[in-house]
Amino acid sequence: MSKVFVISNKKNIGHNIEKVLDKNYTGYDVIYVKQDELYFELIKTYKPESILLEFNNIKDSSYDIYNNLKNNINTKKIPIIALIEKGANKRIKAKALECGIDAFLFYSNEIIHNENLKQKNVFFNHFLASTKDAIFITNQSGQCIFCNNSAKKIFDFDNNEYTKQELYKYIVPEKNQSEYFDVINKLEKLDDKSSQTIELIICKKNEVKLYLELNLSFFEYNGSRHLFWLIRNTTETKTKEIELKAAKEKAEQSDKLKKAFLANISHEIRTPMNAIVGFSQLLSTTNDAQKINTYTNYINKSSLSLLKLIEDIVSISQIESENVKLRINEYNINDILDLMFEDFNRKISSEQKKYLKLFLKKERENQKLIIKTDKVRFEQILSNLLNNAIKFTENGFIEFGYNIENKKIIFYVRDTGLGINKDKLGVIFNRFEKIEVSKTKLYGGTGLGLAISKNLVDMLGGEIWVESEVGSGSVFYFSLPTKPFDDKNNAVDFTNQKNLQYDFNGKTILVAEDAEYNYLLLEEITELANVKIIWAKNGVEAVDKIKNCPDIDLVLMDMKMPKMNGYEATMKIKEIKPNIPIIGQSAYVMTVERKKAIKAGCDDYLSKPIILETLLQTLYKYLNH
């Protein structure tokens, strides 16, 4: 292997000599160093057969290097060839001859330039092939003379179809072509370093929408001006921008609706509270039985209205915090609908809507129709729809019931009320959305009922929708998934439950309640059922009463009490008397509180305010067995 030693301050000289030798000859090993490096030590190590020494100018250190090499015993016999650039000063060659140079090798900067250009072309080609951006180059006629792979992929180009016409006809949508020509005219007046950008939206053959950013600039090539197209696919970024903008607008709208809701809620709370406080004060000023009855009815009606409002707020809070837990069981749906028919008939009577009739239609009238669902949530959905129908229907009729279609049960509420504008049908299930249905009458409400119903239907795996026409009324539908219908006898039966006779004579109930007015309320209610009650003011007293009074049949346990809370008291009582029924009661209504109470040992759980009928039904459930 012949070793060639190159001494030059030009980095590319040695590299290019190595390439030339590799290309045309074999058996050469090229070592190159700068003139200021320790070339003597390297020559001694590598022992080259020849040395190529670059001469740059008259005062160049190359002459001193040459003399040093020739005067050194280790290098004086090695041939030294002068490297001189073509076109260099003739005196450089003359002086090299005077030194006694062995041979000359003339090189050209063009060779080095070409080599660099070749490297740049390799890099540029690699860039064009690997970039995700689409790149086109068009000539003065506007026809494409270059297209990279990314461009073909983005625009679904096969073969060379894009070369048949001017490129813009394939790339620029018709609606953007005027802007395209404006940009071209502007660029033609500017220098080649200028560029302009156009944003495009195109639909591919598969109808996928793409957002693109087209950057255009001119450049000179072979004496003519060409147009460089750089197209970046910004679909992902743009889609996120659109989503963020939509989310921002939705948040702003939600914030606006919430503010309106909070302003409205103040009115909705104060209206029934005004009636409750006012008529409660009036009760103490009269002995007239008719007036007392009227005032009491107003207080009851306002209390229920306030309770409904609170329940709606709690429900939407549970939904937003994803804290709604479903309690699925088998029910005879006909029983539930019959009881609801009685309730809402009474409601219509209490609101003195003499010209409004309520009808119930059941496709399977005389047989059990068993479905698996959450009874409380089912009643909540249907009650919201019926309450709305009563609110917005002054006369005519309201009909509710169900139809069976393809083993699918579809419930409905139909009314002959005011109806809803078609442009509002898409938003009525949104939270806090209240629709103005009349300019002559204000209707109360929070705007939460339909939003709650939709969320609950979704949770139960069903669908809800509406058909409506202004002046003709509305029909709200919702479907629930069910198993094949059957006539099983193990479903929970509610038939005639409201006609039960509550007489618990001989039974004793322990009421664990720290608030005296709550105890007095429970005392009055339980007196109606002929039951004996014992009062414990905290958890410690409740446990002691159980130890000392063996005749206690049931415990009504408030979960939040001093000294010992209801959870701890329940666990201790169950240790003493495992089979005694304990009914937890609390102003906390979240599902997690119910689960906590049941886990502590409670057999059932009631949320305050306690409804008389609900309490008596629950007592009947445990004291009658």
Coordinates of C-alpha atoms in Angstrom, one line a residue:
M1 CA 0.0 0.0 0.0
S2 CA 1.6 3.3 -1.2
K3 CA 1.3 6.1 1.3
V4 CA 0.8 9.7 0.1
F5 CA 1.3 12.4 2.6
V6 CA -0.5 15.7 1.9
I7 CA 0.5 19.0 3.6
S8 CA -2.0 21.7 3.0
N9 CA -4.0 24.3 4.9
K10 CA -7.0 23.8 2.6
K11 CA -9.2 21.1 4.1
N12 CA -10.6 19.8 0.9
I13 CA -7.3 19.3 -0.9
G14 CA -6.3 16.1 0.8
H15 CA -9.9 14.8 0.8
N16 CA -10.3 15.4 -2.9
I17 CA -6.9 13.9 -3.7
E18 CA -7.9 10.8 -1.8
K19 CA -11.2 10.6 -3.8
V20 CA -9.4 11.0 -7.1
L21 CA -6.9 8.2 -6.2
D22 CA -9.7 5.9 -4.9
K23 CA -11.6 6.4 -8.1
N24 CA -8.8 5.9 -10.6
Y25 CA -6.2 3.8 -8.8
T26 CA -5.8 1.2 -6.2
G27 CA -3.2 0.7 -3.5
Y28 CA -3.0 4.3 -2.2
D29 CA -3.3 5.5 1.4
V30 CA -3.6 9.3 1.8
I31 CA -2.7 11.1 5.1
Y32 CA -3.2 14.9 5.2
V33 CA -2.2 17.5 7.8
K34 CA -2.1 21.2 8.1
Q35 CA 1.1 23.1 7.6
D36 CA 1.3 24.2 11.2
E37 CA 0.9 20.7 12.6
L38 CA 3.8 18.4 13.7
Y39 CA 4.3 16.9 10.2
F40 CA 7.8 15.6 11.0
E41 CA 6.5 13.3 13.7
L42 CA 3.6 12.1 11.5
I43 CA 6.0 11.5 8.5
K44 CA 8.2 9.5 10.8
T45 CA 5.2 7.4 12.0
Y46 CA 3.6 6.8 8.6
K47 CA 6.8 6.7 6.4
P48 CA 5.1 7.9 3.2
E49 CA 6.4 7.1 -0.4
S50 CA 5.7 10.7 -1.5
I51 CA 4.8 14.1 -0.1
L52 CA 2.4 16.6 -1.7
L53 CA 3.1 20.1 -0.4
E54 CA 0.8 23.0 -1.2
F55 CA 2.4 26.3 -2.4
N56 CA 0.1 29.3 -2.0
N57 CA 2.1 32.5 -2.4
I58 CA 5.6 33.9 -2.5
K59 CA 5.9 34.4 1.2
D60 CA 4.2 31.0 2.0
S61 CA 5.7 28.9 4.8
S62 CA 5.7 26.0 2.3
Y63 CA 9.2 27.0 1.1
D64 CA 10.5 26.7 4.7
I65 CA 8.7 23.3 5.1
Y66 CA 10.3 22.1 1.8
N67 CA 13.8 23.1 3.0
N68 CA 13.3 21.5 6.4
L69 CA 12.2 18.2 4.8
K70 CA 15.1 18.1 2.4
N71 CA 17.6 18.9 5.1
N72 CA 16.3 16.2 7.4
I73 CA 18.0 12.8 7.2
N74 CA 14.7 10.9 7.6
T75 CA 12.8 12.8 4.8
K76 CA 15.4 14.1 2.3
K77 CA 15.0 11.1 0.0
I78 CA 11.2 11.3 -0.1
P79 CA 9.9 12.8 -3.4
I80 CA 8.1 16.1 -2.8
I81 CA 5.5 17.3 -5.3
A82 CA 4.3 20.9 -5.3
L83 CA 0.6 21.5 -5.2
I84 CA -0.2 24.7 -7.1
E85 CA -3.5 26.1 -8.0
K86 CA -4.2 26.7 -11.7
G87 CA -3.9 30.3 -12.6
A88 CA -1.6 31.1 -9.6
N89 CA 1.2 33.6 -9.9
K90 CA 4.0 32.3 -12.1
R91 CA 6.6 33.4 -9.6
I92 CA 5.2 30.7 -7.2
K93 CA 6.2 28.0 -9.6
A94 CA 9.5 29.6 -10.4
K95 CA 10.4 29.8 -6.7
A96 CA 9.4 26.2 -6.2
L97 CA 11.7 25.2 -9.1
E98 CA 14.5 27.2 -7.4
C99 CA 14.0 25.2 -4.2
G100 CA 14.5 22.0 -6.2
I101 CA 10.9 20.6 -6.2
D102 CA 10.7 17.1 -7.6
A103 CA 7.4 17.6 -9.6
F104 CA 4.3 19.8 -9.9
L105 CA 0.6 19.0 -9.5
F106 CA -1.8 21.7 -10.6
Y107 CA -5.3 21.7 -9.2
S108 CA -8.4 23.8 -9.8
N109 CA -10.9 25.3 -7.3
E110 CA -13.6 24.2 -9.7
I111 CA -12.8 20.6 -8.9
I112 CA -13.3 21.3 -5.2
H113 CA -16.4 23.4 -5.9
N114 CA -17.9 20.6 -8.0
E115 CA -17.1 18.1 -5.2
N116 CA -18.9 20.3 -2.7
L117 CA -21.8 20.8 -5.1
K118 CA -22.1 17.1 -5.5
Q119 CA -22.2 16.8 -1.7
K120 CA -24.8 19.5 -1.5
N121 CA -26.9 17.8 -4.2
V122 CA -26.8 14.6 -2.2
F123 CA -28.0 16.5 0.9
F124 CA -30.6 18.4 -1.0
N125 CA -32.0 15.2 -2.6
H126 CA -32.1 13.5 0.8
F127 CA -34.0 16.6 2.2
L128 CA -36.5 16.5 -0.6
A129 CA -37.1 12.8 -0.2
S130 CA -37.4 12.9 3.6
T131 CA -39.3 16.1 4.3
K132 CA -43.0 15.8 5.1
D133 CA -43.7 19.1 3.3
A134 CA -44.9 19.0 -0.3
I135 CA -42.4 20.6 -2.7
F136 CA -43.1 21.6 -6.3
I137 CA -41.1 23.6 -8.8
T138 CA -42.8 25.2 -11.8
N139 CA -41.3 26.8 -14.9
Q140 CA -42.2 30.1 -16.5
S141 CA -45.3 28.5 -18.1
G142 CA -46.5 27.4 -14.7
Q143 CA -46.0 23.7 -15.4
C144 CA -44.5 21.4 -12.8
I145 CA -40.9 20.3 -13.5
F146 CA -40.3 18.8 -10.1
C147 CA -42.4 17.1 -7.4
N148 CA -41.3 15.3 -4.3
N149 CA -42.8 12.2 -2.8
S150 CA -44.6 14.0 0.0
A151 CA -46.4 16.2 -2.6
K152 CA -47.6 13.1 -4.4
K153 CA -48.8 11.6 -1.2
I154 CA -50.6 14.7 0.1
F155 CA -52.4 15.3 -3.2
D156 CA -52.9 11.7 -4.2
F157 CA -51.1 12.2 -7.5
D158 CA -50.6 9.1 -9.6
N159 CA -47.9 9.0 -12.4
N160 CA -47.3 12.5 -13.8
E161 CA -50.9 13.7 -14.2
Y162 CA -50.0 17.0 -12.4
T163 CA -47.7 18.0 -15.3
K164 CA -50.5 18.2 -18.0
Q165 CA -51.8 21.6 -17.0
E166 CA -50.6 24.6 -15.0
L167 CA -49.9 23.4 -11.5
Y168 CA -52.2 25.8 -9.7
K169 CA -55.2 24.2 -11.3
Y170 CA -54.5 21.0 -9.4
I171 CA -53.4 22.6 -6.1
V172 CA -55.3 25.8 -5.5
P173 CA -59.1 25.6 -4.9
E174 CA -61.2 27.8 -7.1
K175 CA -62.1 30.1 -4.2
N176 CA -58.4 30.8 -3.5
Q177 CA -57.2 31.3 -7.1
S178 CA -57.8 35.1 -7.1
E179 CA -55.6 35.4 -4.0
Y180 CA -53.0 33.1 -5.7
F181 CA -52.7 35.4 -8.8
D182 CA -52.5 38.5 -6.5
V183 CA -49.6 36.8 -4.7
I184 CA -47.8 35.9 -8.0
N185 CA -48.2 39.5 -9.2
K186 CA -46.8 40.8 -6.0
L187 CA -43.8 38.4 -6.0
E188 CA -42.9 39.3 -9.6
K189 CA -42.2 42.8 -8.4
L190 CA -40.1 41.7 -5.5
D191 CA -36.6 40.1 -5.4
D192 CA -36.0 36.4 -5.2
K193 CA -35.5 36.4 -1.5
S194 CA -39.2 37.4 -0.9
S195 CA -42.0 34.9 -0.3
Q196 CA -45.7 35.0 0.3
T197 CA -48.1 32.6 2.1
I198 CA -51.6 31.5 1.3
E199 CA -53.8 29.3 3.6
L200 CA -55.8 26.6 1.7
I201 CA -58.5 24.1 2.6
I202 CA -58.8 21.2 0.2
C203 CA -60.9 18.0 0.1
K204 CA -59.1 14.9 -1.0
K205 CA -60.7 12.2 -3.1
N206 CA -61.8 10.4 0.0
E207 CA -63.5 13.6 1.2
V208 CA -61.0 14.1 4.0
K209 CA -60.5 17.8 4.6
L210 CA -56.9 19.2 4.7
Y211 CA -55.7 22.5 6.0
L212 CA -52.6 23.6 4.1
E213 CA -50.1 26.5 4.2
L214 CA -48.7 27.3 0.8
N215 CA -45.5 29.3 0.6
L216 CA -44.4 30.7 -2.8
S217 CA -41.1 32.2 -3.9
F218 CA -39.3 32.8 -7.2
F219 CA -35.7 31.8 -7.9
E220 CA -33.3 32.0 -10.9
Y221 CA -32.2 28.7 -12.6
N222 CA -30.4 28.4 -15.9
G223 CA -31.2 31.9 -16.8
S224 CA -35.0 31.7 -16.3
R225 CA -37.2 32.4 -13.3
H226 CA -38.9 29.4 -11.6
L227 CA -41.5 29.3 -8.8
F228 CA -40.8 27.3 -5.7
W229 CA -43.9 25.8 -3.9
L230 CA -43.5 24.7 -0.3
I231 CA -46.8 23.3 1.1
R232 CA -47.1 22.4 4.8
N233 CA -49.9 20.2 6.0
T234 CA -51.3 22.1 9.1
T235 CA -54.4 20.0 9.5
E236 CA -53.5 18.7 12.9
T237 CA -52.5 22.1 14.3
K238 CA -55.5 23.8 12.6
T239 CA -57.9 21.2 13.9
K240 CA -56.6 21.7 17.4
E241 CA -57.0 25.5 16.9
I242 CA -60.6 25.1 15.8
E243 CA -61.3 22.7 18.7
L244 CA -59.7 25.2 21.2
K245 CA -61.7 28.0 19.7
A246 CA -64.9 26.0 19.8
A247 CA -64.1 25.0 23.4
K248 CA -63.4 28.6 24.3
E249 CA -66.7 29.8 22.8
K250 CA -68.5 27.0 24.5
A251 CA -66.9 27.9 27.8
E252 CA -67.8 31.6 27.3
Q253 CA -71.4 30.6 26.4
S254 CA -71.5 28.3 29.4
D255 CA -70.2 31.0 31.7
K256 CA -72.8 33.4 30.3
L257 CA -75.6 30.9 30.9
K258 CA -74.3 30.1 34.4
K259 CA -74.3 33.8 35.2
A260 CA -77.9 34.1 33.9
F261 CA -78.7 30.9 35.9
L262 CA -77.3 32.3 39.1
A263 CA -79.3 35.5 38.6
N264 CA -82.4 33.5 37.9
I265 CA -81.8 31.0 40.8
S266 CA -82.0 33.9 43.2
H267 CA -85.5 34.7 41.9
E268 CA -86.5 31.1 41.8
I269 CA -85.5 30.6 45.5
R270 CA -86.9 33.8 46.8
T271 CA -90.3 33.3 45.2
P272 CA -91.3 30.2 47.1
M273 CA -89.4 31.3 50.2
N274 CA -91.5 34.5 50.2
A275 CA -94.7 32.5 50.2
I276 CA -93.4 30.1 52.9
V277 CA -92.3 32.9 55.2
G278 CA -95.3 35.1 54.5
F279 CA -98.0 32.5 54.9
S280 CA -96.2 31.0 57.9
Q281 CA -96.5 34.4 59.6
L282 CA -100.1 34.8 58.6
L283 CA -101.0 31.4 60.2
S284 CA -100.3 32.9 63.6
T285 CA -102.7 35.8 63.0
T286 CA -105.9 33.9 62.2
N287 CA -108.2 31.2 63.6
D288 CA -110.3 31.0 60.4
A289 CA -110.2 27.4 59.4
Q290 CA -110.6 28.2 55.7
K291 CA -107.8 30.7 55.7
I292 CA -105.6 28.3 57.7
N293 CA -106.3 25.6 55.0
T294 CA -105.5 28.0 52.2
Y295 CA -102.3 29.3 53.8
T296 CA -101.2 25.7 54.5
N297 CA -101.7 24.7 50.9
Y298 CA -99.7 27.7 49.7
I299 CA -96.9 26.7 52.1
N300 CA -96.9 23.1 51.0
K301 CA -96.9 24.1 47.3
S302 CA -94.1 26.5 47.8
S303 CA -92.1 24.0 49.9
L304 CA -92.4 21.4 47.1
S305 CA -91.4 24.0 44.5
L306 CA -88.3 24.9 46.6
L307 CA -87.5 21.2 47.2
K308 CA -87.7 20.6 43.4
L309 CA -85.3 23.5 42.8
I310 CA -82.8 22.1 45.3
E311 CA -83.1 18.6 43.9
D312 CA -82.3 20.0 40.4
I313 CA -79.3 21.8 41.6
V314 CA -78.0 18.7 43.5
S315 CA -78.7 16.5 40.4
I316 CA -76.8 18.7 38.0
S317 CA -73.9 18.9 40.5
Q318 CA -73.8 15.1 40.8
I319 CA -73.9 14.8 37.0
E320 CA -71.1 17.3 36.5
S321 CA -69.0 15.6 39.2
E322 CA -69.8 12.2 37.7
N323 CA -71.1 11.2 41.1
V324 CA -74.4 9.6 40.0
K325 CA -74.6 5.9 40.8
L326 CA -77.4 3.8 39.3
R327 CA -79.3 1.3 41.4
I328 CA -80.7 -1.2 38.8
N329 CA -83.5 -3.5 39.7
E330 CA -86.5 -5.2 38.1
Y331 CA -89.8 -3.2 38.1
N332 CA -93.3 -3.6 36.7
I333 CA -93.4 -0.4 34.7
N334 CA -97.2 -0.3 34.7
D335 CA -97.3 0.0 38.5
I336 CA -94.9 3.0 38.4
L337 CA -96.8 4.8 35.7
D338 CA -100.1 4.2 37.5
L339 CA -98.8 5.9 40.7
M340 CA -97.3 8.8 38.7
F341 CA -100.6 9.3 36.9
E342 CA -102.3 9.7 40.4
D343 CA -99.6 12.2 41.5
F344 CA -99.7 14.4 38.4
N345 CA -103.5 14.4 38.3
R346 CA -103.4 15.8 41.8
K347 CA -100.8 18.3 40.7
I348 CA -103.0 19.5 37.9
S349 CA -106.0 19.9 40.3
S350 CA -103.8 21.8 42.8
E351 CA -102.8 24.2 40.1
Q352 CA -106.4 24.8 39.2
K353 CA -106.0 24.0 35.5
K354 CA -109.7 23.0 35.0
Y355 CA -109.4 22.7 31.2
L356 CA -106.4 20.4 31.2
K357 CA -106.8 16.7 31.1
L358 CA -104.2 14.0 31.8
F359 CA -104.2 10.6 30.1
L360 CA -102.1 7.5 30.5
K361 CA -101.7 5.1 27.6
K362 CA -100.1 1.7 28.2
E363 CA -99.6 -0.7 25.3
R364 CA -99.7 -3.7 27.7
E365 CA -102.5 -2.5 29.9
N366 CA -103.5 -5.7 31.7
Q367 CA -100.2 -7.5 32.1
K368 CA -97.0 -7.0 33.9
L369 CA -94.3 -5.3 31.9
I370 CA -91.0 -5.9 33.6
I371 CA -87.9 -3.8 32.8
K372 CA -84.5 -3.4 34.5
T373 CA -83.8 0.2 35.4
D374 CA -83.2 2.7 38.2
K375 CA -86.7 3.5 39.5
V376 CA -85.7 6.8 41.1
R377 CA -83.9 8.1 38.0
F378 CA -86.7 6.8 35.7
E379 CA -89.3 8.7 37.7
Q380 CA -87.0 11.8 37.7
I381 CA -86.8 11.7 33.9
L382 CA -90.6 11.3 33.4
S383 CA -91.4 13.8 36.2
N384 CA -89.3 16.5 34.5
L385 CA -91.1 16.0 31.2
L386 CA -94.5 15.9 32.8
N387 CA -93.8 19.0 34.9
N388 CA -92.7 20.9 31.8
A389 CA -95.9 19.8 29.9
I390 CA -98.1 21.0 32.8
K391 CA -96.2 24.3 33.0
F392 CA -96.5 25.2 29.3
T393 CA -100.0 23.8 28.7
E394 CA -103.0 25.8 29.9
N395 CA -105.8 23.8 28.3
G396 CA -106.2 20.7 26.1
F397 CA -104.5 17.5 27.2
I398 CA -101.3 15.8 28.3
E399 CA -100.8 12.2 27.4
F400 CA -98.0 10.0 28.6
G401 CA -97.2 6.3 28.3
Y402 CA -95.2 3.9 26.2
N403 CA -95.1 2.0 22.9
I404 CA -93.1 -1.2 22.2
E405 CA -91.2 -1.2 18.9
N406 CA -88.9 -4.1 17.9
K407 CA -88.6 -5.2 21.5
K408 CA -87.7 -1.7 22.5
I409 CA -89.8 0.3 24.9
I410 CA -90.3 4.0 24.0
F411 CA -91.8 6.3 26.6
Y412 CA -93.4 9.6 25.6
V413 CA -95.0 12.8 27.0
R414 CA -97.4 14.5 24.5
D415 CA -99.0 17.9 25.2
T416 CA -101.1 20.5 23.4
G417 CA -99.1 23.4 24.8
L418 CA -97.2 26.3 23.4
G419 CA -94.6 24.3 21.4
I420 CA -91.0 25.1 20.6
N421 CA -89.4 26.9 17.7
K422 CA -87.5 24.5 15.4
D423 CA -84.3 26.6 15.7
K424 CA -84.4 26.0 19.5
L425 CA -84.8 22.2 19.4
G426 CA -81.0 21.7 19.2
V427 CA -80.3 23.5 22.5
I428 CA -83.2 22.7 24.8
F429 CA -81.2 19.8 26.4
N430 CA -78.3 22.0 27.2
R431 CA -77.5 22.9 30.8
F432 CA -78.8 26.3 32.0
E433 CA -80.7 26.9 28.7
K434 CA -84.1 28.6 29.2
I435 CA -86.1 29.2 26.1
E436 CA -88.5 32.1 26.0
V437 CA -91.8 30.5 24.8
S438 CA -94.0 33.5 25.4
K439 CA -93.6 37.2 25.5
T440 CA -96.7 37.8 27.5
K441 CA -96.1 35.4 30.4
L442 CA -93.0 34.5 32.4
Y443 CA -92.5 30.9 33.3
G444 CA -90.4 29.9 36.3
G445 CA -87.8 27.2 36.4
T446 CA -84.0 26.8 36.4
G447 CA -83.4 25.5 32.9
L448 CA -82.0 22.3 34.3
G449 CA -84.8 19.8 34.0
L450 CA -84.3 18.7 30.4
A451 CA -80.5 18.7 30.8
I452 CA -80.8 16.4 33.8
S453 CA -83.2 14.2 31.9
K454 CA -80.9 13.9 29.0
N455 CA -77.9 13.0 31.1
L456 CA -79.9 10.4 33.1
V457 CA -81.2 8.8 29.9
D458 CA -77.7 8.7 28.6
M459 CA -76.5 7.0 31.8
L460 CA -79.3 4.4 31.5
G461 CA -78.1 3.7 28.0
G462 CA -81.1 5.2 26.2
E463 CA -81.9 8.1 23.9
I464 CA -84.1 11.2 24.2
W465 CA -85.5 13.4 21.5
V466 CA -88.3 15.9 20.8
E467 CA -90.8 16.8 18.1
S468 CA -92.5 20.1 18.4
E469 CA -94.4 22.8 16.5
V470 CA -95.2 26.3 17.8
G471 CA -98.9 26.5 18.7
S472 CA -99.5 22.8 18.4
G473 CA -97.5 21.4 21.3
S474 CA -94.6 19.0 21.8
V475 CA -93.9 15.3 22.1
F476 CA -90.9 14.2 24.1
Y477 CA -89.7 10.7 23.6
F478 CA -87.1 8.6 25.4
S479 CA -86.1 5.0 25.0
L480 CA -84.4 2.6 27.5
P481 CA -82.6 -0.6 26.8
T482 CA -84.4 -3.6 28.2
K483 CA -84.1 -7.4 28.4
P484 CA -86.8 -9.5 26.7
F485 CA -90.2 -8.7 28.2
D486 CA -91.6 -11.2 30.6
D487 CA -94.1 -11.6 33.4
K488 CA -91.7 -12.4 36.2
N489 CA -93.2 -12.2 39.7
N490 CA -89.9 -11.2 41.4
A491 CA -90.1 -7.6 40.3
V492 CA -90.6 -4.9 43.0
D493 CA -94.4 -4.2 43.2
F494 CA -95.7 -0.7 44.0
T495 CA -99.4 -1.4 43.4
N496 CA -101.7 0.3 45.9
Q497 CA -98.6 1.3 47.9
K498 CA -100.1 4.8 48.5
N499 CA -103.3 3.3 49.9
L500 CA -101.5 1.4 52.7
Q501 CA -102.8 1.8 56.2
Y502 CA -99.8 2.9 58.4
D503 CA -100.6 1.5 61.8
F504 CA -97.5 0.5 63.8
N505 CA -99.3 0.0 67.1
G506 CA -97.0 -1.8 69.6
K507 CA -93.8 -0.8 67.8
T508 CA -91.0 1.4 69.2
I509 CA -88.7 3.6 67.2
L510 CA -85.4 5.2 68.5
V511 CA -84.9 8.6 66.9
A512 CA -81.2 9.6 67.0
E513 CA -81.3 13.3 66.1
D514 CA -79.4 16.3 67.6
A515 CA -81.7 19.1 66.2
E516 CA -84.8 19.4 68.3
Y517 CA -87.0 20.8 65.5
N518 CA -86.1 17.8 63.4
Y519 CA -87.0 15.4 66.2
L520 CA -90.4 17.2 66.8
L521 CA -91.2 16.9 63.1
L522 CA -90.4 13.1 63.2
E523 CA -92.5 12.9 66.4
E524 CA -95.5 14.4 64.7
I525 CA -95.2 12.2 61.6
T526 CA -94.7 9.0 63.6
E527 CA -97.7 9.8 65.8
L528 CA -99.9 9.5 62.7
A529 CA -98.8 5.8 62.5
N530 CA -99.5 5.1 66.2
V531 CA -95.9 4.3 67.0
K532 CA -94.0 4.9 70.2
I533 CA -90.7 6.9 69.9
I534 CA -87.6 7.4 72.1
W535 CA -85.3 10.4 71.5
A536 CA -81.4 10.2 71.6
K537 CA -79.7 13.5 71.1
N538 CA -76.3 12.1 70.0
G539 CA -74.6 8.9 69.0
V540 CA -73.5 8.0 72.5
E541 CA -77.1 8.3 73.8
A542 CA -78.3 6.2 70.9
V543 CA -76.0 3.3 71.8
D544 CA -76.9 3.5 75.5
K545 CA -80.6 3.4 74.6
I546 CA -80.1 0.3 72.6
K547 CA -78.3 -1.4 75.5
N548 CA -81.0 -0.4 78.0
C549 CA -84.2 -0.6 76.0
P550 CA -84.6 -4.1 74.5
D551 CA -88.0 -3.3 73.0
I552 CA -86.7 -0.9 70.3
D553 CA -87.8 -2.2 66.9
L554 CA -86.1 0.3 64.5
V555 CA -83.6 3.2 64.6
L556 CA -83.9 6.5 62.6
M557 CA -80.3 7.6 62.6
D558 CA -79.1 11.1 61.8
M559 CA -75.6 10.6 60.4
K560 CA -74.2 14.0 61.6
M561 CA -74.4 14.3 65.4
P562 CA -72.1 15.5 68.2
K563 CA -70.1 13.3 70.6
M564 CA -70.5 10.3 68.2
N565 CA -71.6 10.5 64.6
G566 CA -74.3 8.3 63.1
Y567 CA -71.8 6.1 61.2
E568 CA -69.9 5.1 64.4
A569 CA -73.1 4.7 66.4
T570 CA -74.6 2.5 63.6
M571 CA -71.6 0.2 63.7
K572 CA -71.7 -0.1 67.5
I573 CA -75.5 -0.8 67.5
K574 CA -75.1 -3.5 64.9
E575 CA -72.6 -5.2 67.2
I576 CA -75.1 -5.2 70.0
K577 CA -78.2 -5.9 68.0
P578 CA -77.3 -7.1 64.5
N579 CA -80.8 -7.6 63.1
I580 CA -82.3 -4.3 64.1
P581 CA -83.2 -2.1 61.1
I582 CA -81.4 1.2 61.0
I583 CA -82.6 3.9 58.6
G584 CA -79.9 6.6 58.0
Q585 CA -81.1 10.1 57.4
S586 CA -79.0 13.2 56.5
A587 CA -79.1 16.5 54.6
Y588 CA -76.2 15.1 52.5
V589 CA -77.7 13.8 49.2
M590 CA -74.6 12.7 47.3
T591 CA -74.4 9.0 46.4
V592 CA -71.1 8.6 48.3
E593 CA -72.9 9.5 51.5
R594 CA -75.5 6.9 51.0
K595 CA -72.9 4.3 50.2
K596 CA -71.0 5.3 53.4
A597 CA -74.1 4.9 55.5
I598 CA -74.9 1.5 54.0
K599 CA -71.3 0.4 54.5
A600 CA -71.5 1.5 58.2
G601 CA -74.5 -0.9 58.6
C602 CA -77.6 1.1 57.7
D603 CA -80.4 -0.9 56.1
D604 CA -81.8 2.1 54.2
Y605 CA -81.1 5.8 53.7
L606 CA -83.4 8.9 53.5
S607 CA -82.3 12.3 52.3
K608 CA -83.6 15.4 54.1
P609 CA -86.1 17.0 53.9
I610 CA -88.0 14.0 54.8
I611 CA -91.2 13.5 52.8
L612 CA -94.1 12.2 55.0
E613 CA -95.2 9.5 52.5
T614 CA -91.7 8.3 51.8
L615 CA -90.9 8.0 55.5
L616 CA -94.1 6.0 56.3
Q617 CA -93.5 3.7 53.3
T618 CA -90.0 3.0 54.5
L619 CA -91.2 2.3 58.1
Y620 CA -93.8 0.0 56.7
K621 CA -91.2 -1.9 54.7
Y622 CA -89.2 -2.7 57.9
L623 CA -91.8 -2.8 60.7
N624 CA -94.4 -4.9 58.8
H625 CA -92.0 -7.8 58.4

